[in-house]
Every structure is written in structure tokens, then in C-alpha cells.
Amino acid sequence: MSDVLAVAEHRRGELRDVSYELLTAGRQVADATGGDLHVAVVSGDTEAFADNLNREGVDYVHTVGDGEEFDHDVYVQAVEALHAEIDPQVLVMPNSVNGLDYAPAVANRLDLPLATDAVGIEYDGGLTVTREMYGSKVETTVEVGGDQQAVTIRGAEWPAAEGVGDAEIAPFDVGIDDEGGATVTGFEEVGGGDVDISEADFIVSIGRGIEEEENLPLIEDLVEASDATLASSRPIVDNGWLPKNRQVGQSGKVVTPEVYLAIGISGAVQHVAGMKGADTIVAVNTDPNAPIFDIADYGIVGDLFEVVPELIEEFE
Amino acid sequence: MKVLVTVKEVAEVADDFEIEGTEVGERYLEYDLNEWDDYAVEEAVQLKEEGPVEEVVTVTIGPERSEETIRMALAKGADRAVRVWDDALEDADLLDVETKTNLLEAVVEEEDPDLVLTGVQSGDDNFGATGVSLADEIGFQWGAVVNALDYDHDAGVAHVHRELEGGVEELTDIELPAVLTIQTGINEPRYASLRGIRQAQSKEIATKSLDDVGLDAGAIESDLTMTAMYEPESESDAEIFEGDAGETAERLAEVLREKGVAE
């Protein structure tokens, strides 16, 4: 019971980045437990996926061929059966939208304590994870008891595993019972429309700090004066103040402009995932401790309602 | 049909705060309805207004203080509330997913809902797991991170969109009974009207102890123990412009011109 089982994630024919990060996190734990790293890949073209997942540090890849795309009923049954077979110390899954659609059910079914959204994992005779609380304002360390444990890891916190491994790749027969009652009927791309913010060189992006929809014209004036492209963080789109195609972040667009000017955006991890690739990041925020300043190159700690009018004058 | 909505009161931390042990000092906390649950309540109330739902019941795991937040959900249109709390829960600084699952399962057994709506996650401890764990425990079907819901009452099927990463949505048909975890942006949560707030005062909040819901202390023994809380070290190496609004804006404009993105 010293092995580690990591469950890969793919969508529409491609492994997602978090899959390779899971290998790194899983290997790290397996080194500490002194066990093997097992990787499970469920549904789709599992043979091709297994070849890609055979990276340095991987000992076994188990392929479960049932189904094409993610289906939580298939995943729950596959992971449950593999867990029984491998009897791992730690089960590692992605803290993605699909990860959170099966990991809690697996943990419940196997009676495993579950620590989600881990940004750090230590194993030293027992499992300890690092998690954030209160929208990244604090970090906590959490001891996870029980005989065996389950963890979901946040994306982009571990480097991707590289190289080519010499893992043993073998199909694993689960005998899926697909009487689930949840049926995936298709996919839809959202966020099309008048403008593609991912093409923009200069983005002015607004967040909760704008406070009211009535304050939007102020930002639009800045966008016009400086010839920028307007984008926003999630709450602005949730409120219906801007259309979905303007949303930057994990569930919106990933942008890589020359300059990203974040105004009244605190810099939650979901937002940062969509804009950290910008060449230059400038932040305007009243809170000097806002996480946006951690990734900013330049910053103004101040009130946007005072700074933005001055900035507009600079360009008029 | 009946909808059960989980309602959590969450703490929001002030910009400047201090940590005492493994907690943020009480005086730096402001309590509010969990943002995701606000959308779940709205979705339930809209289902009632559209017809198929007869009753919307909220369930909260929380101390007496949370009744203010529960009243807010009642003012927005929920019919009545159940609040589970116990002295035994008072000392825990972290209720793990299993504990919450056990407590909610007990309420589900009593209420026998057709549909359970939860928020995707809570703004404080951010596990994002209770809804799906609960679904598995009570034998309901489920869908996580739902940002569109169209309920076909005759077929007993919820046609949902699940919001995946990167601007892709998964279209899924989910048979009831089911648990759906509701994402922000699925609707526009209403503000409580004065009339709603008045009516909420006379709506029932049933308070239940562990004993009342048929559980013993073993059901809330958490496998997760918080051993430390600290402020993450700032990794900032940003150059912060000093001066008044005019001066900082001038410096910012210089940067934008240097980078060649604005004139």
C-alpha cells in the first residue's frame, strides 16, 4: 500500500496539461512513500494517451477503453476498480471541472478522506497538503488522516513531467455498468462574437473594483482614448455587464497581449490562468496585498476612479 | 416536486487582517451568503415560479449567527429552512467533505427532495466537493459546475450545460432525482424585496441537533486537521508607482508608450 495512483484527464482527443502535472505530483508522493507510480487513463484513444503519459518516473499506465469522452459514471467505476486492484496509498486527481465531477464520488464510495485543490503535497509517514482559503488570502496546511487518501491538485502548480519513461502499459478491464442516468449529448463553444480578445496587443481589463455597471463608460472612455481592447474578469460577465467573449480566465479566454492593464482585479487564480502569459502586466488596485501584484510588472496602489480619469487625459 | 438548496454562510476576510492560531481573527471577518449558493437559491426560486416546483427548502450547516443569512435566502423566495448545528461542531475548525455529506444526507432523508441544488464551491474553504459527494451517498444522479439548466418536468430530466475550462460547455441530460452544483452567472440573483424580507420573518427555520437528525458524534469526526494558517509570502517584484493619481497615471502612460501599445 505504498503506491500512488494518478488519473489523467483528456478532452476531445487531447490530454490536458494537468495530466502531465499529475505525473510530477504523483512521482513526488511515490518517492516519499517508496512506491510505484500508476497512471490511469480512461476513455477515448487510450493507447495514444498511454504513449504520451509514459514519461520519466511513471511505472505503470492502465488503460480503460470504455467510452469516448468524459462520463462521470465510467470514471467513478474505473477508478474504484483500479483502486481496489492497486491499493494505493494516495489517489491523485485533477482539481478541474471534470475532476470535481467524479473525485468526490470516488472518495465517498471508497471512504477516503478527500483534500481538494491542493497547491502543495508532502508525505512523511502521513499526508499533508497545502490549500488556500478565503480567495487566496491565506494558505493552510492540512493533515489528511485515514489509512489511504485522495487528493485533487490545482492546475499549473506542478511542472509537467517530461522525457520518455519505460512504463508498463496494459489495458484494464472494468466491466462498466453504464446505467448512469447522466448522458453527455454534445459540446458547445461559447464566447464567440464581435471581438476576439485573444488577438489583442493591448488589453484593458476590469474587475469587481468597478463596483457598478454605471461606471463602465469610464473604462470605455479609457479604452477608446488609448486604442485598447476591453476585457474583464468573471464577475463582470456573471453580472451581465459584458458579454462572455470578453471574459479572461480559466473558463473564458486565454490572452497573451503585449500589455495587460488590470483595473480593479484582485487576481484570483482562475483569472490569472488566463492572462499570466502577457508580456507586461500592470495592475491598479486599492489593496496592496491583492494577488494581482504578485504577477504584475508595474502597479498603482490607488483608487481607479481617481487614476483612470487622469490616464484618459494622458491619451486625449 | 421539492427542491432542497444548500445555503452556507461564509466569512469574507478584510484587506488587512491578523491570523490567530489557525483562524483569521473574528474582528476581520464579515459574514455573508456564499456567492455560489445565491445563484443556487435563485435557480430554485425560478423553478418554483415557472411551475414544476411546489416547495423550496434551504438547508444550512451553521451556528445561530447564520440565521441572518438564512433569512436572506427566505426573503428571496425560499419557503422554509432547516439549520443543522451542534455543540460538537462548534470546536471543529474545518468540516471536511465527509462530515458535511453525512449531515446533509440526514436532512435529505427527512425532506425527500427531487432535486438538490448546491453552489459549486464555498468562498471560504473552497472544497468544491460536497454536492457530488452527497449525490453519491444518497444515490442521486449529479452534475458539477452547471451554468445552464432547462428542466423537462414530463420527462423528469434536467438538460444542463456544464461549464468546462477554456470557453467550452458540455451538454448533459441528467435524470432526476439529482444533485446539481450551480456555477455563478447561471442567472441574475434577485435582491430581496421589502415584502420578501417581511415575509421571511414568519417563515420557519427548523433547528436540528445531531441527535435530531439521527447522527452521533462519530458522523462528524473529520479526517482533515488544519495544522497551520499563514499569509502567503508575497512574490511581488512589481514596480509600484508612487505619488498622487496624476503622477501615477503619468508614469503608467509612459510605460504604455514605451511598450508601443498606446500613443
Coordinates of C-alpha atoms in Angstrom, one line a residue:
Chain A
M1 CA 0.0 0.0 0.0
S2 CA 2.8 2.4 -0.8
D3 CA 1.9 3.1 -4.4
V4 CA 0.3 6.2 -5.9
L5 CA -2.5 6.2 -8.5
A6 CA -2.9 9.3 -10.7
V7 CA -5.8 9.7 -13.0
A8 CA -5.2 11.6 -16.3
E9 CA -7.6 13.9 -17.9
H10 CA -8.3 14.5 -21.6
R11 CA -10.9 16.2 -23.7
R12 CA -11.9 16.0 -27.3
G13 CA -8.9 13.8 -28.2
E14 CA -6.2 15.6 -26.3
L15 CA -4.6 15.1 -22.9
R16 CA -5.0 18.2 -20.8
D17 CA -1.9 19.9 -19.3
V18 CA -2.9 18.9 -15.8
S19 CA -2.3 15.3 -16.7
Y20 CA 1.4 15.8 -17.0
E21 CA 1.4 17.9 -13.8
L22 CA -0.3 15.0 -12.1
L23 CA 2.6 12.8 -13.1
T24 CA 5.0 15.1 -11.4
A25 CA 2.9 15.4 -8.2
G26 CA 2.3 11.7 -8.2
R27 CA 6.0 10.9 -8.6
Q28 CA 6.8 13.3 -5.8
V29 CA 4.5 11.4 -3.4
A30 CA 5.6 8.0 -4.7
D31 CA 9.2 8.9 -4.0
A32 CA 8.2 9.7 -0.4
T33 CA 6.1 6.6 0.1
G34 CA 8.7 4.4 -1.7
G35 CA 6.1 3.0 -4.1
D36 CA 5.3 2.8 -7.8
L37 CA 3.5 5.5 -9.8
H38 CA 0.5 4.1 -11.5
V39 CA -1.4 6.3 -14.0
A40 CA -4.9 5.6 -15.2
V41 CA -6.3 6.9 -18.5
V42 CA -10.0 6.3 -19.0
S43 CA -12.0 6.5 -22.3
G44 CA -11.0 7.8 -25.7
D45 CA -7.9 6.8 -27.6
T46 CA -6.3 5.3 -24.5
E47 CA -3.4 3.7 -26.5
A48 CA -2.2 7.0 -27.9
F49 CA -2.8 8.7 -24.5
A50 CA -0.8 6.0 -22.7
D51 CA 2.2 6.6 -25.0
N52 CA 2.1 10.3 -24.2
L53 CA 1.7 9.6 -20.5
N54 CA 4.7 7.2 -20.5
R55 CA 7.1 9.9 -19.2
E56 CA 10.0 9.8 -16.8
G57 CA 9.0 8.4 -13.4
V58 CA 5.9 6.6 -14.5
D59 CA 5.9 2.8 -13.6
Y60 CA 2.5 1.6 -14.9
V61 CA -0.1 3.0 -17.2
H62 CA -3.5 1.4 -17.0
T63 CA -5.9 2.0 -19.9
V64 CA -9.6 1.7 -19.6
G65 CA -11.1 1.8 -23.1
D66 CA -14.8 2.2 -22.3
G67 CA -16.4 5.4 -23.8
E68 CA -15.0 8.3 -25.7
E69 CA -15.4 11.5 -23.8
F70 CA -15.5 12.1 -20.0
D71 CA -18.5 10.4 -18.3
H72 CA -18.5 10.5 -14.6
D73 CA -20.3 7.1 -14.2
V74 CA -17.5 5.5 -16.2
Y75 CA -14.7 7.4 -14.4
V76 CA -16.1 6.5 -10.9
Q77 CA -16.4 2.8 -11.7
A78 CA -13.0 2.7 -13.4
V79 CA -11.1 4.5 -10.6
E80 CA -13.0 2.5 -8.0
A81 CA -11.9 -0.8 -9.7
L82 CA -8.3 0.3 -10.2
H83 CA -8.1 1.5 -6.6
A84 CA -9.2 -1.9 -5.4
E85 CA -6.6 -3.6 -7.7
I86 CA -3.6 -1.3 -6.9
D87 CA -4.5 -0.5 -3.3
P88 CA -2.6 2.8 -3.5
Q89 CA -1.6 4.9 -0.5
V90 CA -2.6 8.1 -2.3
L91 CA -5.0 8.7 -5.2
V92 CA -4.3 11.9 -7.1
M93 CA -6.8 13.5 -9.4
P94 CA -7.1 16.9 -11.1
N95 CA -9.0 19.7 -9.5
S96 CA -10.6 20.5 -12.8
V97 CA -14.3 20.9 -13.6
N98 CA -14.4 17.2 -14.6
G99 CA -12.2 16.2 -11.8
L100 CA -14.7 17.7 -9.4
D101 CA -17.5 15.8 -11.2
Y102 CA -16.0 12.4 -10.2
A103 CA -13.4 12.7 -7.5
P104 CA -15.8 13.4 -4.6
A105 CA -18.0 10.4 -5.6
V106 CA -14.9 8.1 -5.8
A107 CA -13.7 9.3 -2.4
N108 CA -17.2 8.8 -0.9
R109 CA -17.5 5.4 -2.3
L110 CA -14.1 4.2 -1.2
D111 CA -14.5 6.0 2.2
L112 CA -11.3 8.0 1.5
P113 CA -10.7 11.4 3.1
L114 CA -10.6 14.0 0.3
A115 CA -8.4 17.1 0.2
T116 CA -9.3 19.2 -2.9
D117 CA -7.5 22.0 -4.7
A118 CA -4.1 21.2 -3.2
V119 CA -1.3 23.5 -4.2
G120 CA 1.4 21.5 -2.3
I121 CA 1.7 17.9 -1.1
E122 CA 4.1 16.4 1.5
Y123 CA 4.2 12.8 2.5
D124 CA 6.2 12.0 5.6
G125 CA 4.7 9.0 7.2
G126 CA 1.4 10.8 6.7
L127 CA -0.1 13.1 4.1
T128 CA -0.1 16.9 4.5
V129 CA -1.5 19.2 1.8
T130 CA -1.3 22.9 1.4
R131 CA -4.5 24.6 0.5
E132 CA -5.7 28.2 0.1
M133 CA -8.7 29.7 1.8
Y134 CA -10.7 32.9 1.6
G135 CA -9.9 33.5 -2.1
S136 CA -6.2 33.0 -1.8
K137 CA -5.8 35.4 1.2
V138 CA -4.4 32.7 3.4
E139 CA -2.7 29.4 3.0
T140 CA -3.3 26.5 5.3
T141 CA -1.6 23.2 5.9
V142 CA -4.0 20.3 6.4
E143 CA -3.2 16.9 7.7
V144 CA -5.2 14.2 5.9
G145 CA -5.7 11.2 8.2
G146 CA -7.2 7.8 7.3
D147 CA -5.4 4.7 6.0
Q148 CA -5.5 5.9 2.4
Q149 CA -6.1 9.3 1.0
A150 CA -7.5 11.1 -2.1
V151 CA -6.2 14.5 -3.3
T152 CA -7.1 16.8 -6.2
I153 CA -4.4 19.1 -7.4
R154 CA -4.7 22.6 -8.8
G155 CA -3.6 23.0 -12.3
A156 CA -0.3 24.8 -13.1
E157 CA 1.1 24.3 -9.6
W158 CA 3.4 21.4 -10.5
P159 CA 5.7 21.4 -13.6
A160 CA 4.8 19.0 -16.3
A161 CA 6.6 15.6 -16.3
E162 CA 8.9 15.3 -19.3
G163 CA 11.1 12.7 -21.0
V164 CA 10.2 9.2 -22.0
G165 CA 9.7 6.6 -19.4
D166 CA 9.7 2.8 -19.5
A167 CA 6.3 2.2 -18.0
E168 CA 4.4 -1.0 -18.4
I169 CA 1.3 -0.2 -20.4
A170 CA -1.6 -2.6 -20.1
P171 CA -5.4 -2.5 -20.6
F172 CA -7.5 -2.9 -17.5
D173 CA -10.9 -4.4 -17.8
V174 CA -13.6 -2.9 -15.6
G175 CA -16.9 -4.2 -16.9
I176 CA -18.6 -0.8 -16.9
D177 CA -22.2 -0.7 -16.0
D178 CA -23.5 2.4 -17.8
E179 CA -26.9 2.6 -16.3
G180 CA -25.9 6.1 -15.1
G181 CA -28.7 8.4 -15.9
A182 CA -26.4 11.2 -17.0
T183 CA -25.8 11.4 -20.7
V184 CA -23.4 13.7 -22.5
T185 CA -25.1 14.9 -25.7
G186 CA -22.5 17.3 -27.0
F187 CA -20.3 20.3 -26.6
E188 CA -20.7 24.0 -27.3
E189 CA -18.1 26.6 -27.8
V190 CA -19.0 29.8 -26.1
G191 CA -17.7 33.3 -26.2
G192 CA -17.7 33.9 -30.0
G193 CA -19.0 37.2 -31.2
D194 CA -17.8 40.6 -32.3
V195 CA -14.3 40.6 -31.0
D196 CA -11.5 38.0 -30.3
I197 CA -9.7 39.4 -27.2
S198 CA -7.0 36.7 -27.6
E199 CA -5.7 38.6 -30.7
A200 CA -5.3 41.9 -28.9
D201 CA -2.0 43.6 -28.3
F202 CA -3.2 45.9 -25.5
I203 CA -6.0 44.9 -23.2
V204 CA -7.6 47.0 -20.5
S205 CA -9.4 44.6 -18.2
I206 CA -11.8 45.4 -15.4
G207 CA -12.9 43.5 -12.3
R208 CA -15.1 43.9 -9.3
G209 CA -13.4 47.2 -8.4
I210 CA -15.6 48.9 -11.0
E211 CA -18.5 48.4 -8.5
E212 CA -21.4 49.4 -10.6
E213 CA -22.5 49.0 -14.2
E214 CA -22.9 52.8 -14.4
N215 CA -19.1 53.1 -14.1
L216 CA -18.4 51.1 -17.2
P217 CA -18.4 54.2 -19.5
L218 CA -15.4 55.5 -17.6
I219 CA -13.4 52.4 -18.7
E220 CA -14.8 52.5 -22.2
D221 CA -13.5 56.1 -22.5
L222 CA -10.1 54.9 -21.5
V223 CA -10.3 52.0 -24.0
E224 CA -11.2 54.5 -26.7
A225 CA -8.6 57.1 -25.8
S226 CA -5.8 54.5 -25.6
D227 CA -6.9 52.3 -28.5
A228 CA -7.1 49.3 -26.3
T229 CA -9.3 46.2 -26.3
L230 CA -11.8 45.8 -23.4
A231 CA -11.8 42.6 -21.4
S232 CA -12.9 41.6 -17.8
S233 CA -12.7 39.1 -15.0
R234 CA -15.6 36.7 -14.4
P235 CA -17.9 38.7 -12.0
I236 CA -18.4 41.4 -14.7
V237 CA -19.7 38.8 -17.1
D238 CA -21.7 37.0 -14.4
N239 CA -23.4 40.3 -13.8
G240 CA -24.2 40.6 -17.5
W241 CA -22.3 43.9 -17.8
L242 CA -20.1 42.5 -20.6
P243 CA -20.6 39.5 -22.9
K244 CA -18.9 36.2 -22.3
N245 CA -16.4 36.8 -25.2
R246 CA -14.8 39.4 -23.1
Q247 CA -14.0 37.1 -20.1
V248 CA -10.4 36.3 -19.4
G249 CA -9.6 33.3 -17.3
Q250 CA -9.9 29.6 -16.8
S251 CA -13.5 29.4 -18.0
G252 CA -13.0 32.2 -20.5
K253 CA -10.3 33.2 -22.9
V254 CA -6.5 32.9 -22.5
V255 CA -4.8 36.1 -23.7
T256 CA -1.2 36.9 -24.4
P257 CA -1.1 40.6 -25.2
E258 CA 1.9 42.9 -25.1
V259 CA 0.4 44.8 -22.2
Y260 CA -2.4 43.7 -19.9
L261 CA -3.8 46.5 -17.7
A262 CA -5.8 45.0 -14.9
I263 CA -8.0 47.6 -13.2
G264 CA -9.8 46.7 -10.0
I265 CA -9.0 43.0 -10.5
S266 CA -7.8 41.2 -7.4
G267 CA -6.1 38.4 -9.3
A268 CA -7.8 35.2 -8.3
V269 CA -6.1 32.1 -9.6
Q270 CA -8.8 31.4 -12.1
H271 CA -8.3 34.9 -13.7
V272 CA -4.5 34.7 -13.6
A273 CA -4.7 31.4 -15.5
G274 CA -6.0 33.4 -18.5
M275 CA -3.5 36.3 -18.6
K276 CA -0.2 35.4 -16.9
G277 CA 1.3 34.9 -20.4
A278 CA 1.0 38.7 -21.1
D279 CA 4.4 40.3 -21.8
T280 CA 3.8 43.2 -19.4
I281 CA 1.2 43.2 -16.7
V282 CA 0.1 46.4 -15.0
A283 CA -2.3 46.5 -12.1
V284 CA -4.4 49.2 -10.5
N285 CA -5.9 48.2 -7.2
T286 CA -6.7 49.7 -3.8
D287 CA -5.5 46.6 -1.9
P288 CA -1.7 46.5 -1.8
N289 CA -1.9 42.8 -0.8
A290 CA -4.1 41.8 -3.8
P291 CA -2.6 38.7 -5.5
I292 CA -2.6 40.6 -8.8
F293 CA 0.6 42.4 -7.7
D294 CA 2.4 39.1 -7.3
I295 CA 2.4 38.7 -11.1
A296 CA 2.4 42.4 -12.1
D297 CA 5.4 44.2 -13.5
Y298 CA 4.1 47.6 -12.6
G299 CA 1.5 48.6 -10.2
I300 CA -0.5 51.5 -8.8
V301 CA -1.9 51.1 -5.4
G302 CA -4.8 53.5 -5.6
D303 CA -8.4 54.3 -6.4
L304 CA -9.3 53.5 -10.0
F305 CA -11.9 56.3 -10.0
E306 CA -9.0 58.8 -9.5
V307 CA -6.4 57.1 -11.6
V308 CA -8.4 56.3 -14.7
P309 CA -9.6 59.9 -15.4
E310 CA -6.0 61.1 -15.2
L311 CA -4.9 58.3 -17.5
I312 CA -7.6 59.2 -20.1
E313 CA -6.3 62.8 -20.1
E314 CA -2.8 61.4 -20.9
F315 CA -4.1 60.0 -24.1
E316 CA -6.5 62.7 -25.2
Chain B
M1 CA -41.8 18.4 -6.5
K2 CA -39.5 19.7 -3.9
V3 CA -36.1 21.4 -4.3
L4 CA -33.5 21.4 -1.5
V5 CA -30.9 24.1 -1.7
T6 CA -27.8 24.2 0.4
V7 CA -27.1 27.6 1.8
K8 CA -23.8 28.4 3.5
E9 CA -22.9 31.4 5.5
V10 CA -19.3 32.2 4.6
A11 CA -16.8 34.6 6.1
E12 CA -15.1 37.2 4.0
V13 CA -11.8 38.5 5.2
A14 CA -10.9 42.2 5.3
D15 CA -8.0 43.5 3.3
D16 CA -5.9 43.9 6.4
F17 CA -6.2 41.1 8.9
E18 CA -4.4 39.0 11.5
I19 CA -4.2 35.3 12.0
E20 CA -4.8 33.9 15.5
G21 CA -3.7 30.3 15.6
T22 CA -5.4 28.5 12.7
E23 CA -8.1 31.1 12.3
V24 CA -8.4 34.7 11.0
G25 CA -9.3 37.0 13.9
E26 CA -13.0 37.3 14.3
R27 CA -13.0 41.1 14.0
Y28 CA -11.6 40.9 10.5
L29 CA -14.5 38.7 9.2
E30 CA -17.7 39.7 7.6
Y31 CA -20.4 37.1 7.1
D32 CA -22.5 36.7 4.0
L33 CA -24.4 34.3 1.9
N34 CA -22.0 32.2 -0.1
E35 CA -21.9 33.7 -3.6
W36 CA -22.5 30.4 -5.4
D37 CA -25.4 29.5 -3.1
D38 CA -27.0 32.8 -4.0
Y39 CA -27.2 31.6 -7.6
A40 CA -28.5 28.2 -6.5
V41 CA -31.3 29.8 -4.4
E42 CA -32.3 31.9 -7.4
E43 CA -32.4 28.9 -9.7
A44 CA -34.6 27.1 -7.3
V45 CA -36.9 30.0 -6.8
Q46 CA -37.2 30.5 -10.6
L47 CA -38.1 26.8 -11.0
K48 CA -40.9 27.4 -8.5
E49 CA -42.1 30.5 -10.3
E50 CA -42.1 28.6 -13.6
G51 CA -44.4 25.9 -12.2
P52 CA -43.0 22.5 -11.6
V53 CA -41.6 23.1 -8.1
E54 CA -44.0 23.3 -5.2
E55 CA -41.6 23.9 -2.4
V56 CA -38.1 25.3 -2.0
V57 CA -36.4 24.3 1.3
T58 CA -32.9 25.5 2.3
V59 CA -30.5 23.6 4.4
T60 CA -27.6 25.1 6.3
I61 CA -24.9 23.7 8.4
G62 CA -24.1 26.6 10.7
P63 CA -24.4 28.2 14.1
E64 CA -27.2 30.5 15.2
R65 CA -25.4 33.5 13.7
S66 CA -26.1 32.1 10.2
E67 CA -29.9 32.6 10.6
E68 CA -29.4 36.2 9.3
T69 CA -28.1 34.7 6.1
I70 CA -30.8 32.1 6.0
R71 CA -33.4 34.8 6.3
M72 CA -31.9 36.4 3.3
A73 CA -32.5 33.2 1.3
L74 CA -36.0 33.1 2.6
A75 CA -36.6 36.7 1.7
K76 CA -35.5 35.8 -1.9
G77 CA -38.3 33.3 -2.1
A78 CA -37.3 30.0 -0.4
D79 CA -40.3 28.6 1.6
R80 CA -38.6 27.4 4.7
A81 CA -35.3 26.4 6.2
V82 CA -33.5 23.7 8.1
R83 CA -30.4 24.5 10.1
V84 CA -28.2 21.8 11.5
W85 CA -25.9 22.6 14.3
D86 CA -24.5 21.1 17.4
D87 CA -22.1 22.0 20.2
A88 CA -20.0 19.1 18.9
L89 CA -19.5 21.0 15.6
E90 CA -18.5 24.2 17.4
D91 CA -14.9 23.2 18.0
A92 CA -14.1 22.0 14.6
D93 CA -12.1 24.5 12.6
L94 CA -12.5 22.5 9.4
L95 CA -15.6 20.5 8.5
D96 CA -14.4 18.0 5.9
V97 CA -16.4 16.9 2.9
E98 CA -17.4 13.6 4.6
T99 CA -18.8 15.4 7.6
K100 CA -20.9 17.7 5.5
T101 CA -22.0 14.8 3.4
N102 CA -23.2 12.9 6.5
L103 CA -25.1 15.9 7.9
L104 CA -26.8 16.7 4.6
E105 CA -27.6 13.1 3.9
A106 CA -29.6 13.0 7.1
V107 CA -31.6 16.1 6.0
V108 CA -32.2 14.7 2.6
E109 CA -33.6 11.5 4.1
E110 CA -36.0 13.6 6.1
E111 CA -37.0 16.0 3.4
D112 CA -37.0 13.6 0.4
P113 CA -36.4 16.2 -2.3
D114 CA -36.5 15.5 -6.0
L115 CA -33.7 17.9 -6.8
V116 CA -30.8 19.2 -4.7
L117 CA -29.0 22.4 -5.7
T118 CA -25.7 23.4 -4.2
G119 CA -23.2 26.1 -5.0
V120 CA -20.1 24.8 -7.0
Q121 CA -18.0 25.7 -4.0
S122 CA -17.9 28.0 -1.0
G123 CA -15.9 31.2 -0.8
D124 CA -14.2 30.3 2.4
D125 CA -12.8 26.8 2.5
N126 CA -13.3 26.2 -1.2
F127 CA -13.6 22.4 -1.3
G128 CA -16.0 22.2 -4.3
A129 CA -16.8 18.6 -3.5
T130 CA -19.8 18.4 -1.1
G131 CA -22.5 18.3 -3.8
V132 CA -21.1 15.4 -5.8
S133 CA -20.1 13.5 -2.6
L134 CA -23.7 13.9 -1.3
A135 CA -25.1 12.7 -4.6
D136 CA -23.1 9.5 -4.5
E137 CA -24.0 9.0 -0.9
I138 CA -27.8 9.4 -1.4
G139 CA -27.9 7.5 -4.7
F140 CA -28.9 10.6 -6.8
Q141 CA -27.5 11.3 -10.2
W142 CA -25.4 14.5 -10.4
G143 CA -23.8 17.2 -12.5
A144 CA -21.0 19.5 -11.3
V145 CA -20.5 23.1 -12.4
V146 CA -23.8 23.7 -14.1
N147 CA -24.2 27.1 -15.8
A148 CA -27.5 26.5 -17.7
L149 CA -30.5 24.5 -16.5
D150 CA -33.6 23.6 -18.5
Y151 CA -35.9 21.2 -16.6
D152 CA -38.3 19.0 -18.5
H153 CA -40.8 18.1 -15.9
D154 CA -42.7 15.5 -18.0
A155 CA -39.5 13.5 -18.8
G156 CA -38.0 14.1 -15.3
V157 CA -34.8 15.2 -17.0
A158 CA -32.6 18.2 -16.4
H159 CA -30.9 19.4 -19.6
V160 CA -27.8 21.2 -18.3
H161 CA -24.7 22.8 -19.5
R162 CA -21.5 22.1 -17.5
E163 CA -19.0 24.9 -17.7
L164 CA -15.7 23.3 -18.7
E165 CA -12.4 25.2 -18.9
G166 CA -11.5 27.3 -21.9
G167 CA -14.9 28.5 -23.0
V168 CA -16.3 25.0 -23.7
E169 CA -19.6 23.8 -22.3
E170 CA -20.7 20.2 -22.0
L171 CA -24.3 19.5 -22.7
T172 CA -25.7 16.7 -20.5
D173 CA -29.1 15.2 -19.7
I174 CA -29.5 14.3 -16.1
E175 CA -32.3 12.2 -14.8
L176 CA -33.9 13.2 -11.5
P177 CA -33.5 12.7 -8.6
A178 CA -30.3 14.6 -8.9
V179 CA -27.8 17.0 -7.3
L180 CA -26.6 19.9 -9.4
T181 CA -23.8 22.2 -8.3
I182 CA -24.6 25.6 -9.6
Q183 CA -22.0 28.0 -11.1
T184 CA -22.1 31.8 -10.8
G185 CA -23.6 33.5 -13.8
I186 CA -26.3 30.9 -14.4
N187 CA -28.9 33.6 -13.6
E188 CA -29.2 37.0 -12.1
P189 CA -29.8 36.6 -8.3
R190 CA -32.5 39.0 -7.2
Y191 CA -32.3 41.4 -4.4
A192 CA -34.7 40.6 -1.6
S193 CA -37.7 42.9 -1.8
L194 CA -39.1 44.7 1.3
R195 CA -42.1 42.5 1.1
G196 CA -39.9 39.4 0.8
I197 CA -37.9 40.5 3.9
R198 CA -41.1 41.0 5.8
Q199 CA -42.5 37.6 4.8
A200 CA -39.2 35.9 5.7
Q201 CA -39.7 36.9 9.3
S202 CA -42.6 34.5 9.6
K203 CA -41.1 31.6 7.7
E204 CA -39.9 28.6 9.6
I205 CA -36.2 27.9 10.4
A206 CA -36.2 24.4 11.9
T207 CA -33.1 23.9 14.1
K208 CA -31.7 20.3 14.3
S209 CA -29.0 18.9 16.5
L210 CA -27.0 15.8 15.6
D211 CA -29.4 13.8 17.7
D212 CA -32.4 15.3 15.9
V213 CA -31.1 14.1 12.6
G214 CA -30.2 10.7 13.9
L215 CA -26.4 11.0 14.0
D216 CA -23.9 10.5 16.7
A217 CA -20.5 12.2 17.2
G218 CA -18.8 9.6 15.0
A219 CA -20.5 11.0 11.9
I220 CA -18.7 14.3 12.3
E221 CA -15.2 13.0 13.1
S222 CA -13.1 14.8 10.5
D223 CA -10.1 13.1 8.9
L224 CA -8.8 16.5 8.0
T225 CA -7.0 18.6 10.6
M226 CA -5.8 22.1 9.9
T227 CA -2.4 22.5 11.5
A228 CA -1.3 25.9 10.3
M229 CA -2.6 29.1 8.7
Y230 CA -0.4 31.8 7.3
E231 CA -0.4 34.6 4.8
P232 CA 1.3 33.5 1.6
E233 CA 4.6 35.3 1.1
S234 CA 4.2 38.0 -1.5
E235 CA 6.1 37.1 -4.6
S236 CA 5.7 40.6 -5.9
D237 CA 8.5 42.2 -7.7
A238 CA 6.3 44.8 -9.3
E239 CA 7.5 48.3 -9.6
I240 CA 4.9 50.3 -7.7
F241 CA 4.4 53.9 -8.9
E242 CA 4.4 56.4 -6.1
G243 CA 2.6 59.7 -6.0
D244 CA -0.9 61.0 -6.4
A245 CA -3.4 59.9 -9.1
G246 CA -2.0 62.3 -11.7
E247 CA 1.6 61.3 -11.1
T248 CA 1.0 57.6 -11.2
A249 CA -1.2 57.9 -14.3
E250 CA 1.6 59.8 -16.0
R251 CA 4.2 57.0 -15.2
L252 CA 1.7 54.4 -16.4
A253 CA 1.2 56.3 -19.6
E254 CA 4.9 56.4 -20.1
V255 CA 5.1 52.6 -19.8
L256 CA 2.3 52.1 -22.3
R257 CA 4.1 54.4 -24.8
E258 CA 7.4 52.7 -24.2
K259 CA 5.8 49.3 -25.0
G260 CA 4.3 50.9 -28.1
V261 CA 0.7 49.9 -27.4
A262 CA -0.7 53.4 -26.9
E263 CA 0.2 56.9 -28.0

